[in-house]
Amino acid sequence: MFFLLAIILVFYFFMIRPQSKRQKEMRRFREGLKKGDKVITTGGIHGTVYEIGDNYVLMEVDKDVKIRIDKNALISNPGDIPQGR
């Protein structure tokens, strides 16, 4: 019985908890977006937030080129990604 409980606790702390923490961070990131923020989408498109709606973001990817994307497609701020060599 103790062994089963230990396995469940290990599973929780190494699998479930980190994932829920990551989801909270992403939710805070998306809720904290403001006009002018630089973002990256899940498809790798880099752009600047131009307008924010309830479930979408209008993102400027080049001068006078804007695309409307779902907020859930945003994954990060380019400044948060470590630079390679």
N, CA and C atoms as an extended XYZ file, in Angstrom:
255
Properties=species:S:1:pos:R:3:atomname:S:1:resname:S:1:resid:I:1 pbc="F F F"
N         0.830       -1.190        0.000 N   MET     1
C         0.000        0.000        0.000 CA  MET     1
C         0.874        1.254        0.000 C   MET     1
N         1.903        1.242        0.844 N   PHE     2
C         2.804        2.392        0.908 CA  PHE     2
C         3.503        2.604       -0.434 C   PHE     2
N         3.898        1.514       -1.067 N   PHE     3
C         4.585        1.588       -2.358 CA  PHE     3
C         3.696        2.243       -3.418 C   PHE     3
N         2.426        1.892       -3.440 N   LEU     4
C         1.482        2.467       -4.395 CA  LEU     4
C         1.316        3.963       -4.159 C   LEU     4
N         1.198        4.366       -2.910 N   LEU     5
C         1.080        5.783       -2.569 CA  LEU     5
C         2.339        6.544       -2.982 C   LEU     5
N         3.490        5.943       -2.773 N   ALA     6
C         4.754        6.579       -3.155 CA  ALA     6
C         4.829        6.771       -4.669 C   ALA     6
N         4.387        5.797       -5.424 N   ILE     7
C         4.390        5.914       -6.886 CA  ILE     7
C         3.460        7.036       -7.335 C   ILE     7
N         2.304        7.136       -6.728 N   ILE     8
C         1.351        8.193       -7.076 CA  ILE     8
C         1.937        9.563       -6.762 C   ILE     8
N         2.572        9.709       -5.610 N   LEU     9
C         3.185       10.991       -5.248 CA  LEU     9
C         4.320       11.366       -6.199 C   LEU     9
N         5.145       10.413       -6.539 N   VAL    10
C         6.238       10.681       -7.484 CA  VAL    10
C         5.669       11.096       -8.835 C   VAL    10
N         4.664       10.386       -9.295 N   PHE    11
C         4.022       10.724      -10.563 CA  PHE    11
C         3.470       12.143      -10.517 C   PHE    11
N         2.827       12.508       -9.410 N   TYR    12
C         2.254       13.847       -9.274 CA  TYR    12
C         3.341       14.912       -9.340 C   TYR    12
N         4.404       14.761       -8.564 N   PHE    13
C         5.428       15.800       -8.485 CA  PHE    13
C         6.305       15.892       -9.732 C   PHE    13
N         6.431       14.812      -10.487 N   PHE    14
C         7.275       14.863      -11.679 CA  PHE    14
C         6.506       15.034      -12.980 C   PHE    14
N         5.205       14.815      -12.975 N   MET    15
C         4.444       14.892      -14.222 CA  MET    15
C         3.319       15.924      -14.168 C   MET    15
N         2.443       15.799      -13.228 N   ILE    16
C         1.236       16.622      -13.205 CA  ILE    16
C         1.517       18.041      -12.726 C   ILE    16
N         2.227       18.180      -11.641 N   ARG    17
C         2.472       19.506      -11.066 CA  ARG    17
C         3.242       20.426      -12.013 C   ARG    17
N         4.334       19.983      -12.631 N   PRO    18
C         5.038       20.876      -13.562 CA  PRO    18
C         4.169       21.301      -14.751 C   PRO    18
N         3.327       20.399      -15.239 N   GLN    19
C         2.460       20.739      -16.363 CA  GLN    19
C         1.430       21.782      -15.955 C   GLN    19
N         0.839       21.652      -14.778 N   SER    20
C        -0.147       22.643      -14.344 CA  SER    20
C         0.524       23.988      -14.074 C   SER    20
N         1.753       23.959      -13.590 N   LYS    21
C         2.499       25.204      -13.376 CA  LYS    21
C         2.758       25.897      -14.713 C   LYS    21
N         3.145       25.129      -15.718 N   ARG    22
C         3.396       25.683      -17.059 CA  ARG    22
C         2.117       26.276      -17.643 C   ARG    22
N         0.981       25.610      -17.443 N   GLN    23
C        -0.290       26.123      -17.941 CA  GLN    23
C        -0.643       27.448      -17.274 C   GLN    23
N        -0.391       27.570      -15.978 N   LYS    24
C        -0.654       28.826      -15.272 CA  LYS    24
C         0.234       29.944      -15.800 C   LYS    24
N         1.506       29.635      -16.062 N   GLU    25
C         2.423       30.636      -16.612 CA  GLU    25
C         1.957       31.107      -17.985 C   GLU    25
N         1.521       30.178      -18.828 N   MET    26
C         1.038       30.549      -20.159 CA  MET    26
C        -0.234       31.382      -20.068 C   MET    26
N        -1.121       31.044      -19.140 N   ARG    27
C        -2.348       31.816      -18.966 CA  ARG    27
C        -2.015       33.237      -18.521 C   ARG    27
N        -1.067       33.375      -17.571 N   ARG    28
C        -0.645       34.712      -17.129 CA  ARG    28
C        -0.006       35.493      -18.273 C   ARG    28
N         0.810       34.810      -19.086 N   PHE    29
C         1.444       35.458      -20.235 CA  PHE    29
C         0.387       36.000      -21.190 C   PHE    29
N        -0.604       35.174      -21.522 N   ARG    30
C        -1.640       35.587      -22.479 CA  ARG    30
C        -2.544       36.671      -21.911 C   ARG    30
N        -2.851       36.609      -20.622 N   GLU    31
C        -3.692       37.640      -20.005 CA  GLU    31
C        -2.946       38.963      -19.855 C   GLU    31
N        -1.622       38.906      -19.769 N   GLY    32
C        -0.825       40.108      -19.577 CA  GLY    32
C        -0.371       40.774      -20.868 C   GLY    32
N        -0.825       40.262      -22.006 N   LEU    33
C        -0.415       40.851      -23.279 CA  LEU    33
C        -0.926       42.274      -23.412 C   LEU    33
N        -0.115       43.109      -24.048 N   LYS    34
C        -0.541       44.480      -24.328 CA  LYS    34
C        -0.030       44.874      -25.702 C   LYS    34
N        -0.608       45.906      -26.250 N   LYS    35
C        -0.225       46.381      -27.575 CA  LYS    35
C         1.263       46.714      -27.587 C   LYS    35
N         1.940       46.249      -28.622 N   GLY    36
C         3.366       46.510      -28.766 CA  GLY    36
C         4.267       45.384      -28.290 C   GLY    36
N         3.709       44.394      -27.580 N   ASP    37
C         4.513       43.251      -27.126 CA  ASP    37
C         4.948       42.408      -28.321 C   ASP    37
N         6.168       41.939      -28.286 N   LYS    38
C         6.662       41.027      -29.320 CA  LYS    38
C         6.337       39.601      -28.879 C   LYS    38
N         5.819       38.801      -29.826 N   VAL    39
C         5.382       37.443      -29.510 CA  VAL    39
C         5.781       36.470      -30.614 C   VAL    39
N         5.705       35.186      -30.282 N   ILE    40
C         5.936       34.103      -31.237 CA  ILE    40
C         4.734       33.159      -31.159 C   ILE    40
N         4.288       32.682      -32.320 N   THR    41
C         3.173       31.739      -32.352 CA  THR    41
C         3.689       30.307      -32.332 C   THR    41
N         2.775       29.361      -32.162 N   THR    42
C         3.153       27.947      -32.180 CA  THR    42
C         3.708       27.541      -33.535 C   THR    42
N         3.348       28.272      -34.584 N   GLY    43
C         3.856       27.986      -35.921 CA  GLY    43
C         5.187       28.652      -36.218 C   GLY    43
N         5.716       29.408      -35.257 N   GLY    44
C         7.012       30.047      -35.435 CA  GLY    44
C         6.962       31.435      -36.043 C   GLY    44
N         5.775       32.023      -36.145 N   ILE    45
C         5.645       33.364      -36.709 CA  ILE    45
C         5.962       34.388      -35.628 C   ILE    45
N         6.871       35.292      -35.937 N   HIS    46
C         7.247       36.361      -35.016 CA  HIS    46
C         6.484       37.615      -35.406 C   HIS    46
N         6.018       38.352      -34.412 N   GLY    47
C         5.308       39.585      -34.700 CA  GLY    47
C         5.125       40.427      -33.464 C   GLY    47
N         4.368       41.510      -33.643 N   THR    48
C         4.086       42.457      -32.571 CA  THR    48
C         2.581       42.540      -32.380 C   THR    48
N         2.135       42.541      -31.137 N   VAL    49
C         0.709       42.641      -30.840 CA  VAL    49
C         0.216       44.014      -31.282 C   VAL    49
N        -0.817       44.018      -32.117 N   TYR    50
C        -1.391       45.259      -32.633 CA  TYR    50
C        -2.725       45.564      -31.964 C   TYR    50
N        -3.518       44.510      -31.742 N   GLU    51
C        -4.837       44.657      -31.121 CA  GLU    51
C        -5.155       43.371      -30.373 C   GLU    51
N        -5.882       43.492      -29.263 N   ILE    52
C        -6.219       42.318      -28.456 CA  ILE    52
C        -7.730       42.236      -28.281 C   ILE    52
N        -8.283       41.062      -28.592 N   GLY    53
C        -9.694       40.794      -28.364 CA  GLY    53
C        -9.843       39.775      -27.243 C   GLY    53
N       -11.057       39.301      -27.043 N   ASP    54
C       -11.292       38.316      -25.987 CA  ASP    54
C       -10.541       37.014      -26.248 C   ASP    54
N       -10.643       36.499      -27.466 N   ASN    55
C       -10.033       35.208      -27.794 CA  ASN    55
C        -9.010       35.289      -28.915 C   ASN    55
N        -8.736       36.478      -29.398 N   TYR    56
C        -7.814       36.605      -30.518 CA  TYR    56
C        -6.827       37.746      -30.294 C   TYR    56
N        -5.786       37.729      -31.110 N   VAL    57
C        -4.802       38.806      -31.129 CA  VAL    57
C        -4.582       39.171      -32.592 C   VAL    57
N        -4.615       40.452      -32.888 N   LEU    58
C        -4.238       40.924      -34.209 CA  LEU    58
C        -2.755       41.232      -34.120 C   LEU    58
N        -1.972       40.500      -34.907 N   MET    59
C        -0.523       40.575      -34.804 CA  MET    59
C         0.049       41.161      -36.087 C   MET    59
N         0.915       42.139      -35.932 N   GLU    60
C         1.580       42.737      -37.088 CA  GLU    60
C         2.879       41.973      -37.322 C   GLU    60
N         2.989       41.369      -38.502 N   VAL    61
C         4.171       40.570      -38.814 CA  VAL    61
C         5.157       41.322      -39.697 C   VAL    61
N         4.704       42.373      -40.344 N   ASP    62
C         5.549       43.238      -41.155 CA  ASP    62
C         4.807       44.559      -41.298 C   ASP    62
N         5.443       45.524      -41.878 N   LYS    63
C         4.792       46.823      -42.032 CA  LYS    63
C         3.508       46.651      -42.841 C   LYS    63
N         2.398       47.065      -42.259 N   ASP    64
C         1.065       46.992      -42.870 CA  ASP    64
C         0.614       45.566      -43.201 C   ASP    64
N         1.177       44.566      -42.535 N   VAL    65
C         0.742       43.175      -42.703 CA  VAL    65
C         0.330       42.660      -41.329 C   VAL    65
N        -0.975       42.416      -41.173 N   LYS    66
C        -1.504       41.975      -39.882 CA  LYS    66
C        -2.244       40.662      -40.064 C   LYS    66
N        -2.112       39.781      -39.079 N   ILE    67
C        -2.856       38.525      -39.097 CA  ILE    67
C        -3.599       38.380      -37.771 C   ILE    67
N        -4.754       37.769      -37.861 N   ARG    68
C        -5.573       37.528      -36.670 CA  ARG    68
C        -5.363       36.083      -36.244 C   ARG    68
N        -4.933       35.897      -34.996 N   ILE    69
C        -4.667       34.548      -34.502 CA  ILE    69
C        -5.359       34.338      -33.159 C   ILE    69
N        -5.582       33.092      -32.839 N   ASP    70
C        -6.159       32.729      -31.549 CA  ASP    70
C        -5.113       32.953      -30.458 C   ASP    70
N        -5.539       33.440      -29.301 N   LYS    71
C        -4.591       33.673      -28.199 CA  LYS    71
C        -3.851       32.408      -27.795 C   LYS    71
N        -4.509       31.268      -27.930 N   ASN    72
C        -3.872       30.009      -27.540 CA  ASN    72
C        -2.720       29.624      -28.462 C   ASN    72
N        -2.600       30.287      -29.612 N   ALA    73
C        -1.503       29.998      -30.538 CA  ALA    73
C        -0.230       30.745      -30.157 C   ALA    73
N        -0.298       31.632      -29.183 N   LEU    74
C         0.889       32.357      -28.736 CA  LEU    74
C         1.623       31.514      -27.709 C   LEU    74
N         2.928       31.358      -27.900 N   ILE    75
C         3.672       30.527      -26.963 CA  ILE    75
C         4.671       31.294      -26.125 C   ILE    75
N         5.186       32.411      -26.624 N   SER    76
C         6.196       33.083      -25.813 CA  SER    76
C         6.514       34.477      -26.308 C   SER    76
N         7.315       35.112      -25.497 N   ASN    77
C         7.904       36.395      -25.813 CA  ASN    77
C         9.312       36.081      -26.313 C   ASN    77
N         9.743       36.636      -27.446 N   PRO    78
C        11.077       36.303      -27.965 CA  PRO    78
C        12.203       36.561      -26.967 C   PRO    78
N        12.027       37.492      -26.057 N   GLY    79
C        13.046       37.771      -25.054 CA  GLY    79
C        13.210       36.653      -24.044 C   GLY    79
N        12.215       35.773      -23.940 N   ASP    80
C        12.269       34.660      -22.989 CA  ASP    80
C        13.017       33.450      -23.536 C   ASP    80
N        13.307       33.451      -24.830 N   ILE    81
C        13.954       32.301      -25.457 CA  ILE    81
C        15.463       32.500      -25.433 C   ILE    81
N        16.206       31.534      -24.884 N   PRO    82
C        17.664       31.664      -24.866 CA  PRO    82
C        18.230       31.637      -26.284 C   PRO    82
N        19.204       32.477      -26.528 N   GLN    83
C        19.816       32.562      -27.853 CA  GLN    83
C        20.880       31.483      -28.020 C   GLN    83
N        20.870       30.831      -29.176 N   GLY    84
C        21.888       29.833      -29.490 CA  GLY    84
C        23.134       30.513      -30.038 C   GLY    84
N        24.115       29.708      -30.366 N   ARG    85
C        25.358       30.274      -30.908 CA  ARG    85
C        25.212       30.655      -32.339 C   ARG    85
